[in-house]
Backbone as JSON, one array per atom type, in Angstrom:
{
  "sequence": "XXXXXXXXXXXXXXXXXXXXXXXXXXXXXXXXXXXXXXXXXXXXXXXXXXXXXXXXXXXXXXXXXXXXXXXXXXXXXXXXXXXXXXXXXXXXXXXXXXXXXXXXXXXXXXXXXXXXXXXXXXXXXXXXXXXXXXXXXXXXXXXXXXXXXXXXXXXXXXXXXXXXXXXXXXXXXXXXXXXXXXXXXXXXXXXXXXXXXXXXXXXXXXXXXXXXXXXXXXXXXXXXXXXXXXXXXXXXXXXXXXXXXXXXXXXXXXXXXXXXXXX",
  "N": [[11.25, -1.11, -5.27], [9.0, -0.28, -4.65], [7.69, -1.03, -7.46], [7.64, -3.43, -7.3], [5.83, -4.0, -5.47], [3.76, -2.94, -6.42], [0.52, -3.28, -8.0], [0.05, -5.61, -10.5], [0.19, -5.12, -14.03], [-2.73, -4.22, -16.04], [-2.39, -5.24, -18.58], [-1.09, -8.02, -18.06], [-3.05, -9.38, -16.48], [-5.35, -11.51, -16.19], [-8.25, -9.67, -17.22], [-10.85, -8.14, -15.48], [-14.55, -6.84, -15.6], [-15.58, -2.99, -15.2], [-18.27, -3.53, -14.52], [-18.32, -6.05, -13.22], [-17.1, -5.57, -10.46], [-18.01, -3.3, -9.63], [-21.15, -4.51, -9.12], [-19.5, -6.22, -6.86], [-18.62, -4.7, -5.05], [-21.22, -3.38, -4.55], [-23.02, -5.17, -3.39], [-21.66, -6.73, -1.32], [-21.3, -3.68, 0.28], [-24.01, -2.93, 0.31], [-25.13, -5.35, 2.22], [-23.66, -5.32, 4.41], [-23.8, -2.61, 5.08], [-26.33, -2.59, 6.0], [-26.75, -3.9, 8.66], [-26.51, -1.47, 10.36], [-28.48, -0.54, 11.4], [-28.77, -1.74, 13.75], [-26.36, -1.54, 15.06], [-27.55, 1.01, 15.9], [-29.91, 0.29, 17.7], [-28.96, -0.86, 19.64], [-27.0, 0.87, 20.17], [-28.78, 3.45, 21.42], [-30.14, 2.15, 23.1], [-27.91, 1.22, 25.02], [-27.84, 4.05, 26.56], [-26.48, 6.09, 24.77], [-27.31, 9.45, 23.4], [-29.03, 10.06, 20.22], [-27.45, 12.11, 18.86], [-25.05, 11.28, 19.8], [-24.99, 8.54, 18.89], [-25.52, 9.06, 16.16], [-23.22, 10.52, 15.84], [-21.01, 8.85, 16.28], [-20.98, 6.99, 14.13], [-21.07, 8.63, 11.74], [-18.06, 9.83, 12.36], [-16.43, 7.98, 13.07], [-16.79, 5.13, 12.19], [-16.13, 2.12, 12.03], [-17.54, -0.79, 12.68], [-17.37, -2.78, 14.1], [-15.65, -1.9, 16.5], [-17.49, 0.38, 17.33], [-19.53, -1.45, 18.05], [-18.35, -2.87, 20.24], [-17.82, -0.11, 21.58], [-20.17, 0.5, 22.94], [-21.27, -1.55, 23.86], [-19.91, -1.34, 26.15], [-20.36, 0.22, 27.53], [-22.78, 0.17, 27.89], [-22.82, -1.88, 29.9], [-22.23, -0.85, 31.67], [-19.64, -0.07, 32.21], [-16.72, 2.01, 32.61], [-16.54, 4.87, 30.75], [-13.73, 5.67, 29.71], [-12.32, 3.3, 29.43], [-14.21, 1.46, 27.93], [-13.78, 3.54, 25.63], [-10.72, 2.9, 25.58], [-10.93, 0.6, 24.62], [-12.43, 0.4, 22.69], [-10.56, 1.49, 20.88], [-8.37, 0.05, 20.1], [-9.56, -2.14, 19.48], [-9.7, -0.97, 16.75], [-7.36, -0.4, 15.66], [-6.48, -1.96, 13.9], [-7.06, -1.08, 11.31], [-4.87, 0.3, 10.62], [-3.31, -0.7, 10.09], [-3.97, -2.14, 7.28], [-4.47, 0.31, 6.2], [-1.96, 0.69, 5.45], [-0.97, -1.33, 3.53], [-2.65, -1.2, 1.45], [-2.37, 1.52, 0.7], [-0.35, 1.29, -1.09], [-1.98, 0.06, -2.87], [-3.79, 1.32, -3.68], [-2.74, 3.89, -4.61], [-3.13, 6.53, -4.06], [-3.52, 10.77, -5.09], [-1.84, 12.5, -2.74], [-3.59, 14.85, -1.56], [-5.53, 13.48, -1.25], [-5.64, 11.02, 0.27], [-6.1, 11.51, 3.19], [-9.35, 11.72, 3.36], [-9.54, 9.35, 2.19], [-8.9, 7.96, 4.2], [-10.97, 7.29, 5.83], [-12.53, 5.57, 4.74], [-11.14, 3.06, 5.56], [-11.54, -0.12, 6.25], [-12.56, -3.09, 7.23], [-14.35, -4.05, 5.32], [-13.71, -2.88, 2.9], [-11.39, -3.61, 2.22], [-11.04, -5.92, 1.9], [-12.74, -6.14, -0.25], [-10.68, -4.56, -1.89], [-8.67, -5.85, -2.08], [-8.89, -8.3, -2.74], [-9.05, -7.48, -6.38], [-8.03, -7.26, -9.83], [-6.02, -5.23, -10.92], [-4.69, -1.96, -10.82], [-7.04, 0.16, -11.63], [-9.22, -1.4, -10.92], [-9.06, -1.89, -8.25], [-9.07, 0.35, -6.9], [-11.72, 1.55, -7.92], [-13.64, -0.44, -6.71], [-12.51, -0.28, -4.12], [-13.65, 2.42, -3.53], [-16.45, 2.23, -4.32], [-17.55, 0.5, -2.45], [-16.81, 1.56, -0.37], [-18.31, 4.36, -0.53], [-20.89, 3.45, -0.7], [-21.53, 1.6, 1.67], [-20.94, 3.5, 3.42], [-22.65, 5.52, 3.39], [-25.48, 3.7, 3.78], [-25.19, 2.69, 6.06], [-25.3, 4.75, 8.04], [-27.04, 6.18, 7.62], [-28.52, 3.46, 8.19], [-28.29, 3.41, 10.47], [-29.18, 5.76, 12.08], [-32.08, 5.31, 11.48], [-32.14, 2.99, 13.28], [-31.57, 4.02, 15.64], [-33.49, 5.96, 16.12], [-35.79, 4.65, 16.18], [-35.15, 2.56, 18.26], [-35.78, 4.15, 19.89], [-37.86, 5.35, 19.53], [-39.81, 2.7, 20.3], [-39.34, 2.47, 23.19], [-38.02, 0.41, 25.81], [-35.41, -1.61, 25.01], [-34.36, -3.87, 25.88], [-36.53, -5.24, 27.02], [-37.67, -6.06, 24.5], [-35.47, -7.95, 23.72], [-33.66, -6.7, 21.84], [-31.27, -5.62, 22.6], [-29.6, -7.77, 22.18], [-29.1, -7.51, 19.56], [-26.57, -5.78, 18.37], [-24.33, -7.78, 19.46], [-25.1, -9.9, 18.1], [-25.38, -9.41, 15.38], [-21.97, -8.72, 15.22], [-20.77, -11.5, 15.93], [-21.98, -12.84, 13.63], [-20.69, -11.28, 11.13], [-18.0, -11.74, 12.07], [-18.17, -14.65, 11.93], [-17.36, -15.97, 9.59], [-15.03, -15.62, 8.74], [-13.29, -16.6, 10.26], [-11.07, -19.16, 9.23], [-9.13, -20.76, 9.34], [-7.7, -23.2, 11.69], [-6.22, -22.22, 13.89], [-6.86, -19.64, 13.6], [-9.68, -19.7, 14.53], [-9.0, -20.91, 17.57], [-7.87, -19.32, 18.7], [-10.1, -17.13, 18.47], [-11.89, -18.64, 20.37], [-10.56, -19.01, 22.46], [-10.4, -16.17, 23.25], [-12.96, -15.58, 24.01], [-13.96, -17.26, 25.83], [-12.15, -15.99, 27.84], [-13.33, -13.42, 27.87], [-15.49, -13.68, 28.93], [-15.02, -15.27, 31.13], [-13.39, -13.57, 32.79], [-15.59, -11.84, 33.23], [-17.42, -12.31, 35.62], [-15.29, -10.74, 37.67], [-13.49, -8.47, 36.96], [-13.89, -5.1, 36.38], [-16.6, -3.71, 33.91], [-16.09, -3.38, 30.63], [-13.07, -3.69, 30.47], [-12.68, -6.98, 30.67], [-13.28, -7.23, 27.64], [-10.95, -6.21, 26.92], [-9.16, -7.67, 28.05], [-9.27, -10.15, 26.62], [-8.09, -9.9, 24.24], [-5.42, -10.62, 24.74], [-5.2, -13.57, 23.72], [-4.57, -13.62, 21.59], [-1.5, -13.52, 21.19], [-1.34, -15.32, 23.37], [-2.01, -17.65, 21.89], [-0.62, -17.71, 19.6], [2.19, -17.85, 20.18], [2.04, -20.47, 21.71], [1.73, -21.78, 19.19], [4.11, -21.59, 17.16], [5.96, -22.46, 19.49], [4.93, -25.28, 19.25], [5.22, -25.88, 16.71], [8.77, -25.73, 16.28], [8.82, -27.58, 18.13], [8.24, -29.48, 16.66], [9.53, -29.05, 14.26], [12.18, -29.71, 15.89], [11.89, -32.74, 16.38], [12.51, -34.42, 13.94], [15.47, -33.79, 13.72], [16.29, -34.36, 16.06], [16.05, -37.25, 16.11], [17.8, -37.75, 14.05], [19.98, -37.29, 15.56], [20.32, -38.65, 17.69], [20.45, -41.48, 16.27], [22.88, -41.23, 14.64], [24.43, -41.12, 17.4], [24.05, -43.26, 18.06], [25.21, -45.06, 15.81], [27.71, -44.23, 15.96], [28.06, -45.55, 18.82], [27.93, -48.25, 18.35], [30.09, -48.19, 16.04], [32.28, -48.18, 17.85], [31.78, -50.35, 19.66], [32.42, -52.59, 17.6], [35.42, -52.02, 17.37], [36.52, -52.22, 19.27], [35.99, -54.88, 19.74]],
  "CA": [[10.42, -1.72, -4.23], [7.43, 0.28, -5.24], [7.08, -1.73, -8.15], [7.65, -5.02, -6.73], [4.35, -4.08, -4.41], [2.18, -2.35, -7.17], [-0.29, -4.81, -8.79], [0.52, -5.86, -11.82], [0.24, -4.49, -15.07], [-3.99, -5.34, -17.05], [-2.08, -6.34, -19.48], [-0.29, -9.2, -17.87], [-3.48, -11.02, -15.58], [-7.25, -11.68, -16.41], [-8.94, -8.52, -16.98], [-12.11, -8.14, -14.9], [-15.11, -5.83, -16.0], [-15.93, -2.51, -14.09], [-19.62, -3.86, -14.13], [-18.59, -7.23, -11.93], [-15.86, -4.65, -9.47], [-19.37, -2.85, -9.05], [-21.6, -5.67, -8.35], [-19.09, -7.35, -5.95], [-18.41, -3.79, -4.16], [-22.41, -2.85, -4.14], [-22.88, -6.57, -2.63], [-20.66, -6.25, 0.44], [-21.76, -2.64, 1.03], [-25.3, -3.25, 1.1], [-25.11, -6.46, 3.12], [-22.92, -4.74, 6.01], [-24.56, -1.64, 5.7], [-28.03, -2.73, 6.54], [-26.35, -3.66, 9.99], [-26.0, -0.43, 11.18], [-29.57, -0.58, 12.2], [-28.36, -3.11, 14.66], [-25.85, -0.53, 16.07], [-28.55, 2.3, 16.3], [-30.53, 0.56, 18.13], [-27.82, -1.01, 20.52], [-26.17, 2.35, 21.23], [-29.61, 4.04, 21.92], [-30.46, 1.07, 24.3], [-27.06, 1.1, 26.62], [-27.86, 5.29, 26.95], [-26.34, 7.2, 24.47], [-28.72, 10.04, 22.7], [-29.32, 9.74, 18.67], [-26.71, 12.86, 18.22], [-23.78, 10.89, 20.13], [-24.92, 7.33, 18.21], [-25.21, 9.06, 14.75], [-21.94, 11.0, 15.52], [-20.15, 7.94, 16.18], [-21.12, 6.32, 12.71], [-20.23, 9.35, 11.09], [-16.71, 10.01, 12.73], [-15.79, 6.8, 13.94], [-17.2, 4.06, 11.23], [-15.81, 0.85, 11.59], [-18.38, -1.15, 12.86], [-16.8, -3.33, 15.22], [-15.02, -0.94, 17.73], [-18.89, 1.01, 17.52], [-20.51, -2.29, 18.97], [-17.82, -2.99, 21.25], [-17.86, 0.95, 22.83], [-21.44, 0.72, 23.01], [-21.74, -2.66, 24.58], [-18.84, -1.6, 27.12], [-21.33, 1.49, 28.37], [-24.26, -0.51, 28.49], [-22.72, -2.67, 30.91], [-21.82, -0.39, 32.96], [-18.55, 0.43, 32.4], [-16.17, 3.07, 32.46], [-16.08, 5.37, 29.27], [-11.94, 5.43, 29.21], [-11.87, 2.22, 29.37], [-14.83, 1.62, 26.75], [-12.94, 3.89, 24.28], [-9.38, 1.88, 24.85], [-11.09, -1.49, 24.1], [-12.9, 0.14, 20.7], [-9.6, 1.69, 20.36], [-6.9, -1.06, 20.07], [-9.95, -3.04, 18.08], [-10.09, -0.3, 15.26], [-5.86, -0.52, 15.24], [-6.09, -3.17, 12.74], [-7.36, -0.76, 10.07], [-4.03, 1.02, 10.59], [-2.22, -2.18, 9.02], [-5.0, -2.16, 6.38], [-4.25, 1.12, 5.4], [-0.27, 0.48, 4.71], [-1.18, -2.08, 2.3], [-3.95, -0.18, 0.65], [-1.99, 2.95, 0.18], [0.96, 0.8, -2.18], [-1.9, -0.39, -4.2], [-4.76, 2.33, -4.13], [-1.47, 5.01, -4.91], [-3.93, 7.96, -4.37], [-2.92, 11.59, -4.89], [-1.33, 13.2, -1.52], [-4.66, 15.78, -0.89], [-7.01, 12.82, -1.02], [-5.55, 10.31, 0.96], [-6.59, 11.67, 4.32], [-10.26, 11.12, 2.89], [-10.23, 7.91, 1.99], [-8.58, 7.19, 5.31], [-12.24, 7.27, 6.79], [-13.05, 4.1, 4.4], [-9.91, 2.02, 5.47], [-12.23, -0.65, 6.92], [-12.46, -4.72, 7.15], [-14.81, -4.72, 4.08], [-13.49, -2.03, 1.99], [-10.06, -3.87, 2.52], [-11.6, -7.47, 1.34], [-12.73, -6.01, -1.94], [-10.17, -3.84, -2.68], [-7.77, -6.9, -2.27], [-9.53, -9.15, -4.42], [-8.95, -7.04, -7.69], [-6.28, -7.71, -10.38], [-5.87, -4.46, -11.48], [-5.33, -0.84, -9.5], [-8.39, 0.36, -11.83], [-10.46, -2.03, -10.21], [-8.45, -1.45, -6.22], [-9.74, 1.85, -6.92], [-13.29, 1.45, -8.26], [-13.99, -1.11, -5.8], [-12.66, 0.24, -2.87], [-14.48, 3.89, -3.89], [-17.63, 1.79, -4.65], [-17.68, -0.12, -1.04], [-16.82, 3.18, 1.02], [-19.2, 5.27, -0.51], [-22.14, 2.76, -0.21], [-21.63, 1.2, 3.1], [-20.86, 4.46, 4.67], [-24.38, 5.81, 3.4], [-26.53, 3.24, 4.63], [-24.27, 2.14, 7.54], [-25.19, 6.75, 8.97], [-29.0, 6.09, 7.35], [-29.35, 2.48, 9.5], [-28.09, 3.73, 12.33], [-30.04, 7.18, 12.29], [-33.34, 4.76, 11.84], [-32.23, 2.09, 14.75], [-31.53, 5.26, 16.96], [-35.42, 6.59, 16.28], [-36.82, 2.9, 16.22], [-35.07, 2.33, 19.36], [-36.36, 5.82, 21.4], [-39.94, 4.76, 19.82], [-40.45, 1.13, 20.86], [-38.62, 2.52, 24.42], [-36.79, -0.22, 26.54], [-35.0, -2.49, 23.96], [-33.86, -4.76, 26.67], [-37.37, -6.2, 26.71], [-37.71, -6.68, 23.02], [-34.89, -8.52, 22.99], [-32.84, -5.88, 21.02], [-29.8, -5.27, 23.19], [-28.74, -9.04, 21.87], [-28.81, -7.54, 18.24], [-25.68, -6.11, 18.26], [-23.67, -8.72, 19.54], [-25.3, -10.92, 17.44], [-24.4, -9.19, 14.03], [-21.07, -8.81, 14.89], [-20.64, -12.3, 15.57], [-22.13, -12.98, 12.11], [-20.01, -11.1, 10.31], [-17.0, -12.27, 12.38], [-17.36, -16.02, 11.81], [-17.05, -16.44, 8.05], [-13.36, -14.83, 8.57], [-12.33, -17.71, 11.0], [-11.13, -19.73, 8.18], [-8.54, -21.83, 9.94], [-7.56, -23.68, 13.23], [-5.44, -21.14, 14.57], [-7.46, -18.43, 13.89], [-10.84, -20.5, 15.63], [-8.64, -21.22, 19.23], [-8.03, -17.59, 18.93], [-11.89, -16.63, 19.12], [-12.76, -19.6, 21.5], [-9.87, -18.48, 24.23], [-11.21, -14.87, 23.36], [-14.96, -15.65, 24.2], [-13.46, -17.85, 27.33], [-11.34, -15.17, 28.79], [-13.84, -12.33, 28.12], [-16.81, -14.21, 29.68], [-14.37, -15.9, 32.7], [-13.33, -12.51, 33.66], [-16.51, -11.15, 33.11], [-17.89, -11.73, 37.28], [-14.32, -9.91, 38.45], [-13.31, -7.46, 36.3], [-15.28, -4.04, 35.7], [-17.08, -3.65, 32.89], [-15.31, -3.49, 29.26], [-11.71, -4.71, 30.87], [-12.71, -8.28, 29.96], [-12.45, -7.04, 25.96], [-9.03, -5.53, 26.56], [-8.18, -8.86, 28.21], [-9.69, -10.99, 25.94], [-6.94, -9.35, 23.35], [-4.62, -11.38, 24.92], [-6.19, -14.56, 23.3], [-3.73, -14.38, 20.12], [-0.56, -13.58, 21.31], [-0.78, -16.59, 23.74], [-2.29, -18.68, 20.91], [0.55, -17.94, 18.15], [3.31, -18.8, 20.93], [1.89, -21.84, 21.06], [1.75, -22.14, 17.75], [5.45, -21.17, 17.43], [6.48, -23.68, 20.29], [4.15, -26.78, 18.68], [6.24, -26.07, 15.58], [9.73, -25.51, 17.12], [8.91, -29.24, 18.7], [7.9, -30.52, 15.52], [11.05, -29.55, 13.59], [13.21, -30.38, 16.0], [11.95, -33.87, 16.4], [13.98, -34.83, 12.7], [16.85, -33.45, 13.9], [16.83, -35.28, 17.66], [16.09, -38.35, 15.96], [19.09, -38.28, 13.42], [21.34, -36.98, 16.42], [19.98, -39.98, 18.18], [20.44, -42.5, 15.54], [24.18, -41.14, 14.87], [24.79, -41.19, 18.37], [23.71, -45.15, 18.44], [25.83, -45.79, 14.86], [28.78, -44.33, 16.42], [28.47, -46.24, 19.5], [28.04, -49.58, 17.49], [31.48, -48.77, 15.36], [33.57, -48.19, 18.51], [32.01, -51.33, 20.06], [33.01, -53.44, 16.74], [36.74, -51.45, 16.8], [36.9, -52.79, 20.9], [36.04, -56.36, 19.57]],
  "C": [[8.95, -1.42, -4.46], [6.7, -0.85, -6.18], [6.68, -2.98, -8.3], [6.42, -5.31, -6.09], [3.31, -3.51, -5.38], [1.34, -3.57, -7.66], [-0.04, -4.65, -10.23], [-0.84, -4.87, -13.16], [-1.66, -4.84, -16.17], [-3.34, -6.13, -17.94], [-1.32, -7.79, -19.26], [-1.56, -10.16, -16.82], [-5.08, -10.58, -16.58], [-7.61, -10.23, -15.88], [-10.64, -8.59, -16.05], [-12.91, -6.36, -14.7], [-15.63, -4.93, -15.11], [-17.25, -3.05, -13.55], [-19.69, -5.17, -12.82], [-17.98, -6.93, -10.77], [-17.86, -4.13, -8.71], [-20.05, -3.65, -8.55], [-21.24, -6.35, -7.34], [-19.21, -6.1, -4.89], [-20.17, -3.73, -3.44], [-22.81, -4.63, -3.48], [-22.77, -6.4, -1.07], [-21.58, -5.05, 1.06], [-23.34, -2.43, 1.41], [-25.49, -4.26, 2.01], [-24.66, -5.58, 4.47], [-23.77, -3.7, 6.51], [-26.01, -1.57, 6.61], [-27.93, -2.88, 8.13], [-26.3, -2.52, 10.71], [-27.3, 0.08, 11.76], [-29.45, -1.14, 13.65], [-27.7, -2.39, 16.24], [-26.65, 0.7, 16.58], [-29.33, 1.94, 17.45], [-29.94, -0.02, 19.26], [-27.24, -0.22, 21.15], [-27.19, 2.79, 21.77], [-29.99, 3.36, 23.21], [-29.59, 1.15, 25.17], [-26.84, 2.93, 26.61], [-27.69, 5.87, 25.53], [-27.63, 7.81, 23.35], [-28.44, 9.66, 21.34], [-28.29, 10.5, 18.25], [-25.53, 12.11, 18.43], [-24.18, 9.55, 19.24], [-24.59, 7.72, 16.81], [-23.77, 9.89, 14.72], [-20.83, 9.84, 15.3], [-19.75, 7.0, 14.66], [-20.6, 7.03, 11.79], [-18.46, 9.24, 11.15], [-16.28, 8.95, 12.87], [-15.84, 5.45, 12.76], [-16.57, 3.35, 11.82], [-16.63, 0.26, 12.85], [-18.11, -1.63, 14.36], [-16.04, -2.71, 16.84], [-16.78, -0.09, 18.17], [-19.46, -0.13, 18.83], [-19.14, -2.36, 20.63], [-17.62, -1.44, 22.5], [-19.16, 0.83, 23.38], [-21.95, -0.74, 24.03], [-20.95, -2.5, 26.03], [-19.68, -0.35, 28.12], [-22.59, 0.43, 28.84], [-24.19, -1.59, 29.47], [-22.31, -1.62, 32.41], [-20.36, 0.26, 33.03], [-17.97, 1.52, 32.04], [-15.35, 3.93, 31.27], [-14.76, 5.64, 29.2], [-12.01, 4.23, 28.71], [-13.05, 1.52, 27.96], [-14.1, 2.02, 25.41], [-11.76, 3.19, 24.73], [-9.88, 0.71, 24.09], [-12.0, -1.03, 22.47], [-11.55, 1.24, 19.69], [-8.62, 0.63, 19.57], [-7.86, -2.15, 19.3], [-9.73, -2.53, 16.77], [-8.35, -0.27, 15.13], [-5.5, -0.87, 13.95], [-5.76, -1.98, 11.68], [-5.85, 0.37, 9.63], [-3.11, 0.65, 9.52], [-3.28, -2.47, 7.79], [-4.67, -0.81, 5.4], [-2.43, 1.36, 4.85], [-0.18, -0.87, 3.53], [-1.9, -1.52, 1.32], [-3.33, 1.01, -0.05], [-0.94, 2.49, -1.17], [-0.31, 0.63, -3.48], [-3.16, 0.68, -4.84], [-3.3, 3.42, -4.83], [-2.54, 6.44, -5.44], [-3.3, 9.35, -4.3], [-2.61, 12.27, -3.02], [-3.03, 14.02, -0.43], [-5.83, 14.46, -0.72], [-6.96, 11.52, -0.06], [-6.65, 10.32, 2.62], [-8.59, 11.57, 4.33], [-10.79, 9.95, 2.82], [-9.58, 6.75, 2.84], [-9.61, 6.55, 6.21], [-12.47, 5.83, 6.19], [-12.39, 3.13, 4.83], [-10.74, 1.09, 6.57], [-12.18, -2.31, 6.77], [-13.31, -4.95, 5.58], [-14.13, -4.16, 2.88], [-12.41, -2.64, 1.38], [-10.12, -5.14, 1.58], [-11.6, -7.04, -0.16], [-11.68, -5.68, -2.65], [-8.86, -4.88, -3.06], [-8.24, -8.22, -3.27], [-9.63, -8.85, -5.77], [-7.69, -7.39, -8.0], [-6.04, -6.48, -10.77], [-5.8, -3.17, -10.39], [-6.63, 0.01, -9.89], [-9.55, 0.13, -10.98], [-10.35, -2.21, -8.94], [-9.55, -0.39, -6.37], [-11.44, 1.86, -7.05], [-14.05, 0.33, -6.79], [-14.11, -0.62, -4.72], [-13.65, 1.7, -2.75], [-16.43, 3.32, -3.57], [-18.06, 1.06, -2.97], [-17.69, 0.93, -0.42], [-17.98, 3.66, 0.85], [-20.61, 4.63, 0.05], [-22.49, 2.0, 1.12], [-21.57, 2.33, 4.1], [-22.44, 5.1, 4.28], [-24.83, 4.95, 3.71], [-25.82, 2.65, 5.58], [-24.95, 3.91, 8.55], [-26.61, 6.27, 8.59], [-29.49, 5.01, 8.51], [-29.29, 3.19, 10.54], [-29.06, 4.9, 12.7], [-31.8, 5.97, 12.81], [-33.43, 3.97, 13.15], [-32.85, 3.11, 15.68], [-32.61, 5.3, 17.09], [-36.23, 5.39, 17.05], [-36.67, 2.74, 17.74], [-35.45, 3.49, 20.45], [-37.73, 5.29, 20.66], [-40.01, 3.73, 20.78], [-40.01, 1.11, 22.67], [-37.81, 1.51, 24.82], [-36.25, -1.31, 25.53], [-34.54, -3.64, 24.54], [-35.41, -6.24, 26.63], [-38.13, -6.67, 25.19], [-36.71, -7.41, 22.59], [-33.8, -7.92, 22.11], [-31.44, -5.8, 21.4], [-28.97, -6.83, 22.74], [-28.0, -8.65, 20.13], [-27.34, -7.32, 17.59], [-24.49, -6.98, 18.24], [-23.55, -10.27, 18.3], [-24.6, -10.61, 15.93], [-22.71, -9.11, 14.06], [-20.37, -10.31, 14.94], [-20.93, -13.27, 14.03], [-21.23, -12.8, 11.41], [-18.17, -11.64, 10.71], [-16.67, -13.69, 11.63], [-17.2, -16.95, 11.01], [-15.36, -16.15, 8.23], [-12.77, -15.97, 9.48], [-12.36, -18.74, 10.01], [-9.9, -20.9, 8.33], [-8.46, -22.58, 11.17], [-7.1, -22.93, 14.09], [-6.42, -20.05, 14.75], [-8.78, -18.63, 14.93], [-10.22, -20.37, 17.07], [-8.46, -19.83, 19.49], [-9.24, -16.81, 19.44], [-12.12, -17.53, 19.95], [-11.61, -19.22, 22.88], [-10.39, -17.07, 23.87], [-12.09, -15.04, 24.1], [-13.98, -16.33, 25.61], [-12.87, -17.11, 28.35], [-12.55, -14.05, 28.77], [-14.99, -12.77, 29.19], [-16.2, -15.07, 31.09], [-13.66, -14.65, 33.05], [-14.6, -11.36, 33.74], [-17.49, -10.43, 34.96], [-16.6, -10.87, 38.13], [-13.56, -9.16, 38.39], [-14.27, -6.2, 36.08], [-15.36, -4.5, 34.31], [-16.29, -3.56, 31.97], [-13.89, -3.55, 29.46], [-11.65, -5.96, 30.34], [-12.52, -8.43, 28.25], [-11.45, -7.2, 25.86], [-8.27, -6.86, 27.02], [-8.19, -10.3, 27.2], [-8.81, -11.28, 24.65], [-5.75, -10.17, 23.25], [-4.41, -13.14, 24.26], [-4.99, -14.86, 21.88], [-2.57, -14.2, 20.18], [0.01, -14.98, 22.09], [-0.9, -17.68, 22.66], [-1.02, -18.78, 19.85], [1.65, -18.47, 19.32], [2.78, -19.94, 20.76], [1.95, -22.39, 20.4], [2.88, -22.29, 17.3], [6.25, -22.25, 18.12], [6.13, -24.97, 19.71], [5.13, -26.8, 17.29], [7.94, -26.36, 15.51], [9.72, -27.06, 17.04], [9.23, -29.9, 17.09], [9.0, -30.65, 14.72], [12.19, -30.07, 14.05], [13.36, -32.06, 15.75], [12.61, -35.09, 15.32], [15.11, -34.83, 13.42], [17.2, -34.07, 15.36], [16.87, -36.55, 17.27], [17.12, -38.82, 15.28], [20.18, -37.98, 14.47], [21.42, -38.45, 17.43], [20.55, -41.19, 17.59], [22.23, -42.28, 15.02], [24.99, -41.56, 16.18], [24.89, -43.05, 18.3], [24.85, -45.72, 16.97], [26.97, -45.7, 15.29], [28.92, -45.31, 17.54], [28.42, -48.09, 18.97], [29.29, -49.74, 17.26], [32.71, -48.8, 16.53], [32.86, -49.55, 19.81], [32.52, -52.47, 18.89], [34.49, -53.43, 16.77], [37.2, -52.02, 18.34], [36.92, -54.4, 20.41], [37.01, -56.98, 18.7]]
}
């Protein structure tokens, strides 16, 4: 089973050179990383100090659960409920790292290490290699460089944002939101996945006047379990509709031969 899930062998696909693994990794990780200005100055803006924003980047990384605790304080809401909703976002990377581990196949002591990288970009690259050379180099090459300037932006937002003081009237408190929508809506790459984010955004922002604060995330969650039923049921229909139409069309040939066998 192992081997059925490892990646194949260099010698059996298109080799690809560490120099273009590097380039694609250092790519990604500078692009994302530069964001984390975004979050610095987002967390500093809905309260927290520079030690709790740059701790979070440290300990916490993955980008997305960051903006979403940080946007769920600055509204006002109640830090449990803040951390569930950038809890149950950062889940994913759970199912990220059970794929990752078959094809990174890192020694035992180092795993728990390069559990900190198991992230949406790290995940992208490391899945786009043909080789576990280049899983490895890649994913190594993305962690290391996005997590340094992802702890550097954020350190500078933090400052930037305690200089320039209220960030609300510069306009700043939109920044977050805004990058993560960015980086979100290259990844909606079908139909399904789109009605998914548009009943998201609809449910978070129509329970937004009667719900506390960061509740409307956690409900917003709900958004793809109703969507795949649907999806599920619309299909369901669709195959049966063959199979009602030949039960149909039997039904009508039989009643034909036992009106010919009456005549």
């Amino acid at each position: 089973m192992t081997e059925q899930t490892a990646l194949l062998d260099a010698n059996t696909v298109e080799d690809k050179s560490d120099a273009a693994v590097v380039r694609d990794a250092l790519g990604v990780g500078v692009a994302v990383g530069l964001s984390g200005f975004a979050f610095g100055v987002t967390s500093a803006g809905s309260g927290l100090t520079l030690a709790q924003t740059c701790a979070l980047s440290l300990l916490v990384f993955t980008g997305a659960s960051q903006f979403a605790l940080v946007g769920a304080l600055a509204a006002g809401g109640n830090p449990l409920t803040a951390a569930a909703g950038a809890f149950f976002l950062g889940v994913r990377n759970a199912f990220y790292g059970l794929r990752l581990s078959q094809l990174l196949a890192l020694p035992r002591a180092v795993r728990p290490f390069a559990a900190q990288w198991v992230i949406d970009e790290t995940t992208a690259v490391a899945l786009a290699q043909p080789t576990r050379r280049a899983v490895r180099l890649g994913f190594t090459v993305t962690g290391l460089t996005l997590y340094l300037l992802w702890n550097l932006t954020t350190l500078l937002g933090a400052l930037g944002a305690e200089a320039i003081g209220d960030t609300e009237a510069w306009g700043l408190d939109a920044a977050g939101p805004a990058v993560f929508l960015a980086l979100l809506a290259p990844m909606l790459t079908n139909t399904t996945e789109r009605t998914v984010a548009a009943l998201a955004v609809l449910l978070g922002l129509g329970l937004l006047p009667v719900l506390p604060a960061g509740v409307p995330v956690l409900a917003a969650a709900l958004a793809a379990p109703l969507v795949l039923w649907a999806h599920g049921r619309r299909a369901d229909g669709a195959a049966r509709g063959p199979e009602n139409r030949e039960a149909s069309s039997g039904r009508e040939n039989r009643e034909a031969a036992s009106g010919e066998e009456r005549r």
